[in-house]
Amino acid sequence: MTTSTEQSLASGAPNGSGNSTAAAATQALNKTYGTGDTRVHALKNVDVAFQSGKFTAIMGPSGSGKSTLMHCLAGLDTADSGKIWIGGTEITALNDNQLTKLRRERVGFVFQAFNLVSTLTAEQNITLPIALAGGTVDKEWFRYVTSTLGLADRLTHRPHELSGGQQQRVAVARALLTRPDVIFGDEPTGNLDSKVGAEVLSLLRRSATEMGQSIIMVTHDPVAASYADRVVLMNDGALVGELERPGTEQILAALAKLGA
Amino acid sequence: MLQVALAQVKQHARRFIAVALAVVMAVGFLTATLMVNASTEASLGNSVGAGFRNADLVLSSGPDKPLDEQAAEAVADADGVAEVYVQQQTHVAFGTAGEAGYGALQNTAPSAGLDNLELIEGALPGSGEVAVDDATAERLALTVGSKLEFAPGAGMAAAEDVAASGIPATVSAIVKASKDPLMMGQPQFFGTSGFIAALADEQAPVQVRSIQLDLAAGTDTAAAKDAVAAALTAAGFAESTVNTAAEQTKEVVAGFTGGTDQLTIVLLAFALVAVLVSALVVANTFSVLIAQRTRELALLRCIGAGRGQIRRSVLVEALLVGVVASVIGVLGAVGLMAGIIAVLQGRPDTEFAALAVPPLAVAVGLVTGVVMTVLAALAPARAATTVAPLAALRPAEDVRVGNRKGKVRLGFGIALVVGGAVVLGLGALNANLLIALPGGAMSFIGLLLCATLFVPPLVTAVGALARPLGVPGKLAAVNAVRNPGRTSATATALLIGVTLVVMMMTGAQTARTAFESELSAQYPVDISIGNLAEDGGQLDEAAAETALTYDGVAAAGLITTGGYATVNGQRTGVYQLTPAQRELLQDQSLTLDADTVLLAEGSGLDTLTVTGSSGSKEFQVVEVSSFSFPPLMSSAVAEEIGVPAPAAADSEEYFSALPQLWLSVDRDLDATALMELRSELAAGLNVQDYQISGAAIERAAFNQIIDVLLLVVTGLLAVAVLIALVGVANTLSLSVLERTQESSLLRALGLTRNQLRGMLALEAVLIAGVAALIGSGLGSLYGRLGAQSALGTFTAVVPDVPWLQLAAVLAVAVVAGLLASVMPARRAARLSPVEGLATV
């Protein structure tokens, strides 16, 4: 029913050393917060690789280190030691400017909330990363993405004129438009009701299947995780197992074992 | 990123109102100040140039020799000179049916080319004819063809006699009144040179005002100028000047304004303060705007905006707001000045007023406004770049003083405070405002940079007073300093306005006290009335009794001549003072014994011989530190040498020996009452307002000026205070937003809605009150040092703190703090406990 812990670690490590098929990978990643008594070991020697073109979910109880792992992978936070790769580029050695450039060209984000710049229209929000990079928008791709996401008639609206689900779809479109190496989702359906949430998750699922987009999503929700190709389980800052194409029941059982 | 900046400004235009308002005011102030100077010069030029506006070259007398007909003949032959107009003027008496008076008579130009008159009707005067200005014509009901008689205007000959014995002339034309300053304000007549010559006598000779030249067409002005100057030198008028009309206007105006314009300098100082204040307000407001947008900025960083792009975006916003606000400021200044000029033009004695909008004023206003806004936004823009991308995912962390940047800032601040204090002290010691001002500004900016050092502890200390109010009081005291940086920034904005307002109040109060003691020394009595009544009669005992009947007049005395003497080469009357009249003197330390006379400063005399009707006596001279003090001796000595008969009307000493009326007024009369008393006295004694002067009048006039200035300055600074209070409200709403969950938790645990509101109100009052307290202290100090620097050279400055006004400032700050908390508190209280806790 579940894959063993040893197996999951074994499958993560070899790909972690800069394998070109990995969308993102880490090697011996360590991260601590605080000092003295309040010291928290958020990541302990994490070795993991995320396959290109796949939809992966990271799950675990609160404080398991899943958010920290994602922040480090996305270059939003720095690790104490270890290496991180995004699409074959080691990002641990990059400075702020290089990281910024990497973020706008090779990484996409979908957050739980506060995803959009409130003063810009949906279209301006979607094209913002390209505008920041000073590039030109691939018109055809833009039309394909926006029509696939059902946003074609919502492009001139501002965020406050859109529903929560529409706002998240705009965020997904923004992430897809640059054809990044990987899209990171931080509880992207956390603020949505289950029906709208399912819509957004299906979109992410289709992005991986139809467009070959690599997606890494952090979530609490076993239903959300069930849309993924692979679920990576974390506890106390370490990888403790993984599931291939699991159902909701399987995930719940695995989480129960972790004492979550 | 331009897109983001543009969208920001467009979508959130209201957020930028505080910034724009500050910039508009500062730029408007600055531009208007620069335009005051240019407009004054343009107006004066308009007036001064009226008398020679059609001349190519204007010749004026040098110090060696006045210009005359001989000079005119000499230049007439110079190369290029086509026409010569010797402009002459004299003072004449005129009479017409039942009316008589005095006026100015000027000759007309020999040809139309040099003519300066604007004909309304009729033709230029020929022999036996005059032109008269429209105002006089209307007053005397003169029309073309009316008859008048003229006589030499000197002496005090009764004007009525003119009608009987004068030279007759017919009005040939009504002309527009000349704006020439030497012609304005009196009846103006224009006739032929011959007519002027016939009316001149020794007492009122013909004055050659200028010789005006018309050059032949195609003549090179510079060459002609040289030729004319050479001709003048050859004829013996080496020091006379030759100018073009424009040059002449400029020269005369410079003579009027003394080259530099004091008013502009004073106003510029205020404008600089306004610019400084608005820069700080802009910086503060931008900081709050950035803080409100932390999450959005972090999101932008997440999706790939570089630090440079974030900085540029904020600066572009500042640039946009700066440009728009500066343009509005300049337009506002032009509008304001145009309005003032229009009002002045509508009044007969200032109708020559002209609006000048020098391109420099516009450029300086625009550039200052834009540069100031962008510079002020630099620090907030840098703060924006330090927003970590992760901030999009977690609540903003507090910035504490302990970090490196904070230390650098504190070090810089302390260095500025110490350096500025030294410079300010030097300025105060040397009584030099130009040194003190930058020193004061430096130390103040330093203090603002160090605000995090002393504002939070003070808020905590004052917050201890709120403890007896229970849990809300305790929480408010703690919450007020929860984010020391933000508390300091908010308090600082208010601190600036309060400090400057209190500085102005203290400065004004100190200046008032200093000037009052100075004025007592400057004028002999509260009020003195001199010269002749309007009907030509002298002031007498009856006038003194009339004066005593007015409310506010405490005592009155008629001062008459007791002898004659020569002071500074001028025959003058020496007044006698009775022991009773001595009580009227401002300076009661002055005594008069049998051997002394009191003289005004600068006589250079040790002894003075005074002649009476029966003998003369040599007195010791005691100089009084005043320029407007008539020679005084005691009435007892005057009796000894014999009180002489009044001086004859045509004698040299006539005007300096006329009886004067001296009054003392009730101490508690305010400025308005004094000005009213002055008008009443003028009407009751049949004299002009200007004949009534004295310490009380000057004090009232001076107080009025100070009060108006203080009102204007306080008004201008009040807007800065208002903006700062918007800042307090801003900060509070931000805190409320951040503490939504905590507020809900407190509500869930049993804090009532009113207690929550009270807690926030207390927090606002704490911040505003402490800012006002610090501001009052600093303002008093700066005001005192500023007054010392500005006035130290000519009077002893005694610090004088306007306690009542200080109390008012504090009260206003506390009430304003309460008001600022209303909106945020309402929002916080509206939230139900469950809602607040549910929001992540």
Short mmCIF file of C-alpha atoms in Angstrom, two decimals, chain A residues 33 70-71 76-77 96-97 100 103-104 109 111 114-120 124 128-129 131-133 158 174 186, chain B residues 1 3-4 7-8 10-12 295-296 299-309 388-390 392-394 840:
data_model
loop_
_atom_site.label_atom_id
_atom_site.label_comp_id
_atom_site.label_asym_id
_atom_site.label_seq_id
_atom_site.Cartn_x
_atom_site.Cartn_y
_atom_site.Cartn_z
CA TYR A 33 16.10 28.62 12.66
CA MET A 70 9.87 24.79 -1.05
CA HIS A 71 11.19 28.27 -0.10
CA LEU A 76 13.30 32.57 -1.70
CA ASP A 77 15.23 31.43 1.36
CA ASP A 96 20.48 38.17 -5.37
CA ASN A 97 20.43 39.58 -8.92
CA THR A 100 15.93 37.37 -9.29
CA ARG A 103 12.90 33.51 -10.66
CA ARG A 104 11.43 35.54 -13.47
CA PHE A 109 4.65 30.81 -8.38
CA PHE A 111 0.47 31.26 -3.70
CA PHE A 114 -2.12 37.78 -2.35
CA ASN A 115 -1.18 36.38 -5.70
CA LEU A 116 -1.92 39.38 -7.87
CA VAL A 117 -0.91 43.03 -8.04
CA SER A 118 -4.20 44.72 -7.26
CA THR A 119 -3.61 47.78 -9.42
CA LEU A 120 -3.00 45.84 -12.63
CA GLN A 124 -1.01 42.91 -17.07
CA LEU A 128 4.23 40.96 -15.58
CA PRO A 129 7.23 38.57 -15.32
CA ALA A 131 7.51 42.82 -18.69
CA LEU A 132 9.95 42.74 -15.77
CA ALA A 133 12.47 40.84 -17.86
CA ARG A 158 -8.78 43.91 -12.09
CA ARG A 174 1.11 33.93 -15.10
CA ASP A 186 2.05 27.02 -1.83
CA MET B 1 7.90 48.20 -13.93
CA GLN B 3 3.48 49.88 -15.88
CA VAL B 4 3.29 49.02 -12.18
CA ALA B 7 -0.98 51.81 -12.30
CA GLN B 8 -0.11 52.61 -8.68
CA LYS B 10 -3.59 56.00 -11.26
CA GLN B 11 -5.38 53.50 -9.04
CA HIS B 12 -4.33 54.91 -5.70
CA ARG B 295 3.26 42.14 0.44
CA GLU B 296 2.77 43.42 -3.08
CA LEU B 299 5.14 39.34 -4.70
CA LEU B 300 6.83 41.39 -7.41
CA ARG B 301 10.19 40.24 -6.10
CA CYS B 302 8.95 36.62 -6.15
CA ILE B 303 7.93 36.74 -9.77
CA GLY B 304 11.21 38.26 -10.78
CA ALA B 305 11.45 41.99 -10.14
CA GLY B 306 15.04 42.99 -9.37
CA ARG B 307 15.95 45.38 -6.56
CA GLY B 308 16.79 48.06 -9.11
CA GLN B 309 13.40 47.68 -10.74
CA ALA B 388 12.42 40.00 0.97
CA PRO B 389 10.49 37.90 -1.55
CA LEU B 390 9.53 35.65 1.36
CA ALA B 392 4.87 37.65 0.37
CA LEU B 393 4.39 34.40 2.26
CA ARG B 394 4.66 35.47 5.89
CA VAL B 840 -5.18 34.27 8.20
#
